[in-house]
mmCIF file of C-alpha atoms in Angstrom:
data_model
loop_
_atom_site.group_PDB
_atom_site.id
_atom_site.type_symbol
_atom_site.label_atom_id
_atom_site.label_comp_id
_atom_site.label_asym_id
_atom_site.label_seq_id
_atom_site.Cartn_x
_atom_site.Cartn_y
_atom_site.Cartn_z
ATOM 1 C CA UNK A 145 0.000 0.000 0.000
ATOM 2 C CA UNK A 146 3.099 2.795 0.487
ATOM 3 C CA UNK A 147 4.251 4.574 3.278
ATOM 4 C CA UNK A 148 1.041 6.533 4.119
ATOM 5 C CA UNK A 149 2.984 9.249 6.374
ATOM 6 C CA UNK A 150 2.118 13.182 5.090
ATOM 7 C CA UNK A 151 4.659 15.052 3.185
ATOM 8 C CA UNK A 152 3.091 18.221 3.233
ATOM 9 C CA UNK A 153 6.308 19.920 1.720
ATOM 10 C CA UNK A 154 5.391 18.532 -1.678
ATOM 11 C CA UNK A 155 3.015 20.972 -1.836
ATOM 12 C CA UNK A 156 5.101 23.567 -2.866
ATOM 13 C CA UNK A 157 5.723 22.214 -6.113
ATOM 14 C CA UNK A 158 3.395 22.543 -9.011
ATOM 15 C CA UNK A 159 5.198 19.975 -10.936
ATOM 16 C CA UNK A 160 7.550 16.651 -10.980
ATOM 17 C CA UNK A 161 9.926 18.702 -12.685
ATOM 18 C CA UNK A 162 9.658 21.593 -10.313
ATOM 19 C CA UNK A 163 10.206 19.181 -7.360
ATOM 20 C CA UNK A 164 13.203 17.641 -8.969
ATOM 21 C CA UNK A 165 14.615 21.480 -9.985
ATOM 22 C CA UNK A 166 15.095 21.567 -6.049
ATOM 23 C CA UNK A 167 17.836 19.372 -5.562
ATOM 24 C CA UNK A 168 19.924 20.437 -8.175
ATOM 25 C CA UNK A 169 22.763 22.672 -7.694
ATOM 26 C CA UNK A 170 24.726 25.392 -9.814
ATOM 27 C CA UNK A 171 27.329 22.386 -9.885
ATOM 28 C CA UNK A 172 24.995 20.224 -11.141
ATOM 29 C CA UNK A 173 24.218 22.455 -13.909
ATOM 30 C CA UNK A 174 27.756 23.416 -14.893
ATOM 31 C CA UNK A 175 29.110 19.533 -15.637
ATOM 32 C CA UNK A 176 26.211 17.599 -16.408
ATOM 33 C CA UNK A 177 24.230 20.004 -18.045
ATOM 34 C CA UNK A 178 21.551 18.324 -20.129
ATOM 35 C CA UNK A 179 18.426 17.740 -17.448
ATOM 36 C CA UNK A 180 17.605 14.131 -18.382
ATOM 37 C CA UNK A 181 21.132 13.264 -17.167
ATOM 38 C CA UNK A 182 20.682 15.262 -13.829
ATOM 39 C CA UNK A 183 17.310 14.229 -13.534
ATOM 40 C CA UNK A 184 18.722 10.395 -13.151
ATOM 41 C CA UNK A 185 21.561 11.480 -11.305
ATOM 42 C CA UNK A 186 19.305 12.750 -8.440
ATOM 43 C CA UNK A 187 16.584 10.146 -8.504
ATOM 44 C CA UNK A 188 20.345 7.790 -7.201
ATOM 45 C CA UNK A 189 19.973 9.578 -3.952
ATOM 46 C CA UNK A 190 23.988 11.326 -4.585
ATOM 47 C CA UNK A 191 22.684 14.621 -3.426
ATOM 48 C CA UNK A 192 20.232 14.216 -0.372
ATOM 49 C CA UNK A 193 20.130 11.510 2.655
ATOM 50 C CA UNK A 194 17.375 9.468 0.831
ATOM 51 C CA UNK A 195 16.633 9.708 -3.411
ATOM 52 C CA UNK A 196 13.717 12.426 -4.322
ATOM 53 C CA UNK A 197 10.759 10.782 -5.057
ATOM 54 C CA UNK A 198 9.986 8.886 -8.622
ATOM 55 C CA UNK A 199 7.281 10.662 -10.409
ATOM 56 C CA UNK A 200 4.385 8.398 -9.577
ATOM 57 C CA UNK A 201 5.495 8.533 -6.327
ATOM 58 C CA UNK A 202 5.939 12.552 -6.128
ATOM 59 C CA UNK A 203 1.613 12.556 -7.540
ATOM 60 C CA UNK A 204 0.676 10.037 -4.888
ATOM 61 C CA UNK A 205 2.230 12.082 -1.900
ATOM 62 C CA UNK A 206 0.453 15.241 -3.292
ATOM 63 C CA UNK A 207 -2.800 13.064 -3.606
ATOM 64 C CA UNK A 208 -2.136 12.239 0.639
ATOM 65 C CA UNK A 209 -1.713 15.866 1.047
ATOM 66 C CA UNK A 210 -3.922 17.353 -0.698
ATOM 67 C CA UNK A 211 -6.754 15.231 1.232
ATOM 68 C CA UNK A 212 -5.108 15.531 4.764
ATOM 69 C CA UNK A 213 -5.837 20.061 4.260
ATOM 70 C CA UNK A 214 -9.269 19.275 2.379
ATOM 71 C CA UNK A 215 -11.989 20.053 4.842
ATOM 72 C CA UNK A 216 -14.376 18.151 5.175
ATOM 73 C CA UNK A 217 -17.792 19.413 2.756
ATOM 74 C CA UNK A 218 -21.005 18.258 2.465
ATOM 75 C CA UNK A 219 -22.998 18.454 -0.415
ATOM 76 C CA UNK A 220 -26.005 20.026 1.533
ATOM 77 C CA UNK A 221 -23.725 23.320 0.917
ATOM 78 C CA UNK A 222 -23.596 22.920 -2.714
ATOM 79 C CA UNK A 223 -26.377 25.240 -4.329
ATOM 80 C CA UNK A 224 -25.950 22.852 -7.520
ATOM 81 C CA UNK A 225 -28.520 20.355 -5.530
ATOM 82 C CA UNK A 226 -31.041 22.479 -7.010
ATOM 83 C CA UNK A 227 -30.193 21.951 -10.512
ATOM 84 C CA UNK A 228 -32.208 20.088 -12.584
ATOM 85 C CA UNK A 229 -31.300 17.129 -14.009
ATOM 86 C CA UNK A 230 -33.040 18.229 -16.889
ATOM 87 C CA UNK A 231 -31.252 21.496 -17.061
ATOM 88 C CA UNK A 232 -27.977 21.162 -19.441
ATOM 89 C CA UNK A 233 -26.752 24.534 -19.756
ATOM 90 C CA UNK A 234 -23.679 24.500 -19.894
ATOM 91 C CA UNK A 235 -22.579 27.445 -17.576
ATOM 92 C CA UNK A 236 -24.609 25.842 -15.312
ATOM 93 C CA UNK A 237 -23.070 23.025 -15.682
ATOM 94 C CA UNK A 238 -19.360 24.304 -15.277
ATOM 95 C CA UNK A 239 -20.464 25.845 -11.774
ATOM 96 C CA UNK A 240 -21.835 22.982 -10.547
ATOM 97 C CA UNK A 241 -18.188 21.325 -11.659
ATOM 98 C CA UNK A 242 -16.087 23.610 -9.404
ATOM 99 C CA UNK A 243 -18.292 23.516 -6.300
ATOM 100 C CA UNK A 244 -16.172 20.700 -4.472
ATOM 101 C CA UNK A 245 -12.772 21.984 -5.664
ATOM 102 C CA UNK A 246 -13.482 25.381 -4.318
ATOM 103 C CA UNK A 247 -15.170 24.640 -1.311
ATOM 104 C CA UNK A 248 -12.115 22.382 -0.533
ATOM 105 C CA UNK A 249 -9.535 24.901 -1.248
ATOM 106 C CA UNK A 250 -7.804 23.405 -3.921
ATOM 107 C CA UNK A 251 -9.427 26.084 -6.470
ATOM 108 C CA UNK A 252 -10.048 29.518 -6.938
ATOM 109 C CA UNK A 253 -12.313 30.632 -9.857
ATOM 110 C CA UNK A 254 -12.694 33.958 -11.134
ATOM 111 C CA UNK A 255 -15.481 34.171 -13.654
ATOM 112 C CA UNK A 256 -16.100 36.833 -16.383
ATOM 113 C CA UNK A 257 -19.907 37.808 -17.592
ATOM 114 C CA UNK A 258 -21.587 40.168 -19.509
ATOM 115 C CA UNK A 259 -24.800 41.260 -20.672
ATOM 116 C CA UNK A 260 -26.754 44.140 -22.372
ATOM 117 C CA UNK A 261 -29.331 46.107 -20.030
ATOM 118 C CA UNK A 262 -32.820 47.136 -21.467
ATOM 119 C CA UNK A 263 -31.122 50.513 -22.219
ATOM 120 C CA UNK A 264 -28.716 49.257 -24.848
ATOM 121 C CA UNK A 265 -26.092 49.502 -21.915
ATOM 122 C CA UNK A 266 -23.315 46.701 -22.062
ATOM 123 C CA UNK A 267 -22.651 45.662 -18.385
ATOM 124 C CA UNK A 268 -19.438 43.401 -17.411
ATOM 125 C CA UNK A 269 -17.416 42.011 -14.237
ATOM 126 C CA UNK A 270 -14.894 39.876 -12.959
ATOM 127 C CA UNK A 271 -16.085 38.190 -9.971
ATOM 128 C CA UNK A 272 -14.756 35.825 -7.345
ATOM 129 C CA UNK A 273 -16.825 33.027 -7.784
ATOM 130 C CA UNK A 274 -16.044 31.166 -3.914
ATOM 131 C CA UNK A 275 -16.993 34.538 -2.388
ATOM 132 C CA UNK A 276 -20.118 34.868 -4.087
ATOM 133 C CA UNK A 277 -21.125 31.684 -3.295
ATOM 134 C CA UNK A 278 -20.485 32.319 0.547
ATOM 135 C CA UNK A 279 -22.091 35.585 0.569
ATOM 136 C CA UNK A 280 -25.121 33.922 -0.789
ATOM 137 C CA UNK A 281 -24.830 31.448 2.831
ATOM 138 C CA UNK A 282 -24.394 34.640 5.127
ATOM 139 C CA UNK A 283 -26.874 36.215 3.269
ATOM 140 C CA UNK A 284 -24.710 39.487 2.666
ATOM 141 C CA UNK A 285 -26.087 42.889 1.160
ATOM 142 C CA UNK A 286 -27.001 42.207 -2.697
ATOM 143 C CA UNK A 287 -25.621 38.773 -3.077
ATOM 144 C CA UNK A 288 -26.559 36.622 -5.883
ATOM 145 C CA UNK A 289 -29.607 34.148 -5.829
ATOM 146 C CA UNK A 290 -27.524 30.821 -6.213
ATOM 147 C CA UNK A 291 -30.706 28.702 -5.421
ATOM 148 C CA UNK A 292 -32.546 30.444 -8.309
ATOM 149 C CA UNK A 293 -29.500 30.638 -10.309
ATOM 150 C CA UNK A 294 -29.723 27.107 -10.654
ATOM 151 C CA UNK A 295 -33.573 26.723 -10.732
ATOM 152 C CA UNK A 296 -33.420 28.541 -13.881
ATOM 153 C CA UNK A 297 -35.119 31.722 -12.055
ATOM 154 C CA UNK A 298 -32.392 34.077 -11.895
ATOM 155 C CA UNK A 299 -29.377 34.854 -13.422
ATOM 156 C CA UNK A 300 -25.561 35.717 -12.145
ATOM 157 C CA UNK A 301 -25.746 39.391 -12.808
ATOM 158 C CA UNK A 302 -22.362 41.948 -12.846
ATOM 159 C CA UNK A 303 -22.784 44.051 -9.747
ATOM 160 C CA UNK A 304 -20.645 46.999 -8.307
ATOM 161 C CA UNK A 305 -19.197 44.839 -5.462
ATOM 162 C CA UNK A 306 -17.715 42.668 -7.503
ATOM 163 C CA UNK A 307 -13.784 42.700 -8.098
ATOM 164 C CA UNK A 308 -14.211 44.483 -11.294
ATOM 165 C CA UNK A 309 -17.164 46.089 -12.388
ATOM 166 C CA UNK A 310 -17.737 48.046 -16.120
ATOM 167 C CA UNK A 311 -20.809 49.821 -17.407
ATOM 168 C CA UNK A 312 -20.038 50.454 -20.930
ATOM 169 C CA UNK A 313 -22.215 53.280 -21.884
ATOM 170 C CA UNK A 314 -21.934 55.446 -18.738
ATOM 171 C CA UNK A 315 -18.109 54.602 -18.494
ATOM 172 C CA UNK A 316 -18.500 53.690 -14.523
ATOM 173 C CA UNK A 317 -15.731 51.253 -13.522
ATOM 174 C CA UNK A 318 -15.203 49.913 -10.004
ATOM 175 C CA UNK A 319 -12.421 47.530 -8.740
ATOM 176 C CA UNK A 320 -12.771 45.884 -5.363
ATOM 177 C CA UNK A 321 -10.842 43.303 -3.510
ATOM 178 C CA UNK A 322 -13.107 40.309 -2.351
ATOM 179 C CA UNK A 323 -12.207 37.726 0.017
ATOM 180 C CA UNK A 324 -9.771 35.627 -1.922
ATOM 181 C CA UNK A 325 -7.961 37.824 -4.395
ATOM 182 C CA UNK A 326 -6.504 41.821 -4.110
ATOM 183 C CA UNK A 327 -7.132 43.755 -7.792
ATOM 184 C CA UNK A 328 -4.017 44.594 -9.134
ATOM 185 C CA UNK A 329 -3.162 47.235 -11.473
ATOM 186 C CA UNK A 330 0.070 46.708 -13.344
ATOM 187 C CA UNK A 331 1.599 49.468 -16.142
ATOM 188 C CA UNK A 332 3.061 46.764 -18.344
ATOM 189 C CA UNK A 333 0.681 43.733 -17.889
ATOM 190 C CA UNK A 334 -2.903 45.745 -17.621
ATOM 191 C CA UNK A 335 -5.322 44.357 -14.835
ATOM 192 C CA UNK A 336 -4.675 41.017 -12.810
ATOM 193 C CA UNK A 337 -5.246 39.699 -9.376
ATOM 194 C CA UNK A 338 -3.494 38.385 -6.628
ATOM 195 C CA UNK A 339 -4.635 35.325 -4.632
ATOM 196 C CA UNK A 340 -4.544 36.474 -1.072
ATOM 197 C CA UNK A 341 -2.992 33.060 0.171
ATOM 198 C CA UNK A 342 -0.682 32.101 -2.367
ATOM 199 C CA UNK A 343 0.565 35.693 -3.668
ATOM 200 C CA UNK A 344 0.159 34.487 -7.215
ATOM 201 C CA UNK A 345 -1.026 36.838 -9.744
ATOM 202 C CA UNK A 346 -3.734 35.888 -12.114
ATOM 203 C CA UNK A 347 -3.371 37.859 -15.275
ATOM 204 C CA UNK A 348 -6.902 38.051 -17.447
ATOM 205 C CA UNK A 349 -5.828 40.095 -20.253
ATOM 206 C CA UNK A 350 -4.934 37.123 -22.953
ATOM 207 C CA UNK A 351 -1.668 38.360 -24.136
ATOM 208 C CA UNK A 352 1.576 37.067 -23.047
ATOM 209 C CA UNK A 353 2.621 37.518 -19.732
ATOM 210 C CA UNK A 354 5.093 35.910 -17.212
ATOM 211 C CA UNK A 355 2.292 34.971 -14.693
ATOM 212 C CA UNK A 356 0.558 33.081 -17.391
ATOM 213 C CA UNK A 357 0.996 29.850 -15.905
ATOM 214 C CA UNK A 358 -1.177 30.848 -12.962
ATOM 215 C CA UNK A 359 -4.150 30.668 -14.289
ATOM 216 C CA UNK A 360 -5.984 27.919 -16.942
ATOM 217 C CA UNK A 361 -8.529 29.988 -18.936
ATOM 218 C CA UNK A 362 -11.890 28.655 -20.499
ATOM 219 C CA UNK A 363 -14.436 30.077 -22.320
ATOM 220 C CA UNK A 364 -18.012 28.289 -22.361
ATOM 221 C CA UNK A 365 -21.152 29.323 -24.609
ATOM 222 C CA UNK A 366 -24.623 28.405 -22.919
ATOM 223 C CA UNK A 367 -27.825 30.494 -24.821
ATOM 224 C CA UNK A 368 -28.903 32.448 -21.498
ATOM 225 C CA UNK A 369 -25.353 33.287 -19.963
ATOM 226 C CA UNK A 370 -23.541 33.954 -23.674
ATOM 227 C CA UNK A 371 -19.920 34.073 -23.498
ATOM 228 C CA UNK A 372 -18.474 33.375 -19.878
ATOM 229 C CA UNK A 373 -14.817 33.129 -19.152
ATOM 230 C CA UNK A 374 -13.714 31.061 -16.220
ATOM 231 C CA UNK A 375 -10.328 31.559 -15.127
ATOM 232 C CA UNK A 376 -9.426 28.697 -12.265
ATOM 233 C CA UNK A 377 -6.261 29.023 -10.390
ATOM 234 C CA UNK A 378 -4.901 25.966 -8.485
ATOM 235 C CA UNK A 379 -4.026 26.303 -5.016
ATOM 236 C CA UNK A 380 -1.166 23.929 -4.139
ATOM 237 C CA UNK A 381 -1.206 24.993 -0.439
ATOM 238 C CA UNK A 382 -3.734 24.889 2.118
ATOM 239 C CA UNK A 383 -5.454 28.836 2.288
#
């Protein structure tokens, strides 16, 4: 069965090549240079007490960790229990799909809507999609209708609050921090935000940028929401 014990450590790493970047040295660099050759060289166990760990090895240790910080959810909380089986649209659908992931802490969504008002005006936002989920549970001053978002009676409307707000025609913007992620304004890389646990920067623009690989973008089509971009970061440590 494996050596069950908790090597929370491993966390820190997004990836089996990350992990293994950590026990090489300058040196290592500088005679053996090609990485498949240092990559064996380390997996002997020459630099450290004990060999790093094998890459099947290195995803079932973050597997153990990631379940010993999950807590523990039930899906009475999920607001997708009033979906319809019926009811196949797919925005819907995609919410429903994150609501374990970011009630456990191993995701954080940001989600970008839009629509047209009945005066022609085209209203947008960025908006932390955890937070507006658990403002919905305290009840807090306007938050969304996640019960009759999924009933089919409401829909997930920009508002003010949100971490970035735009009304088109009266050029009104608004930026505000929410509980998991501080709106950043950068003069080279245009708007992003910053997970308030990790420190990692989420960049939404689309063009290149060095924080790219932050953030795994989507964009799904359903007839009532349109256009919705869902940009999910993955939280490696326990928030």
């Amino acid at each position: 069965m494996g050596d069950k014990r908790i090597d929370f450590g491993i966390l820190d790493f997004n990836t089996y090549e990350d992990y293994l970047e950590s026990y090489t040295t300058k040196q290592d660099k500088q005679y053996l240079r090609r990485k498949d050759v240092i990559a064996k060289y380390l997996k002997l166990g020459y630099r450290a007490t004990s060999a790093p760990y094998d890459a099947a090895e290195f995803k079932r240790r973050q597997f153990l960790a990631m379940n010993a910080i999950r807590p523990k959810t039930s899906d009475e909380q999920y607001f997708s229990r009033y979906l319809s089986p019926n009811n196949k649209d797919p925005v819907l659908l995609q919410f429903k799909e994150r609501e374990f992931p970011i009630y456990s802490k191993i995701l954080a969504t940001i989600v970008f809507t839009m629509y047209t008002d009945n005066k022609g005006s085209e209203i947008s936002a960025y908006i932390d999609l955890g937070m507006s989920w658990a403002n919905t549970t305290r009840q807090a001053y306007n938050h969304a209708n996640w019960k009759g978002i999924y009933e089919g009676r409401a829909h997930l409307r920009p508002m003010p609050h949100h971490l970035s707000y735009r009304n088109a025609q009266y050029n009104v913007f608004y930026h505000t921090d929410s509980d998991n992620f501080k709106v950043v304004h950068d003069d080279r890389y245009g708007l992003m935000f910053m997970h308030k646990g990790d420190h990692k920067y989420l960049p939404v623009g689309g063009h290149d940028n060095p924080f790219n690989r932050n953030v795994n973008r989507s964009t799904v089509i359903s007839p009532k929401y349109g256009s919705v971009i869902f940009y999910d970061h993955a939280l490696r440590k326990k928030v």
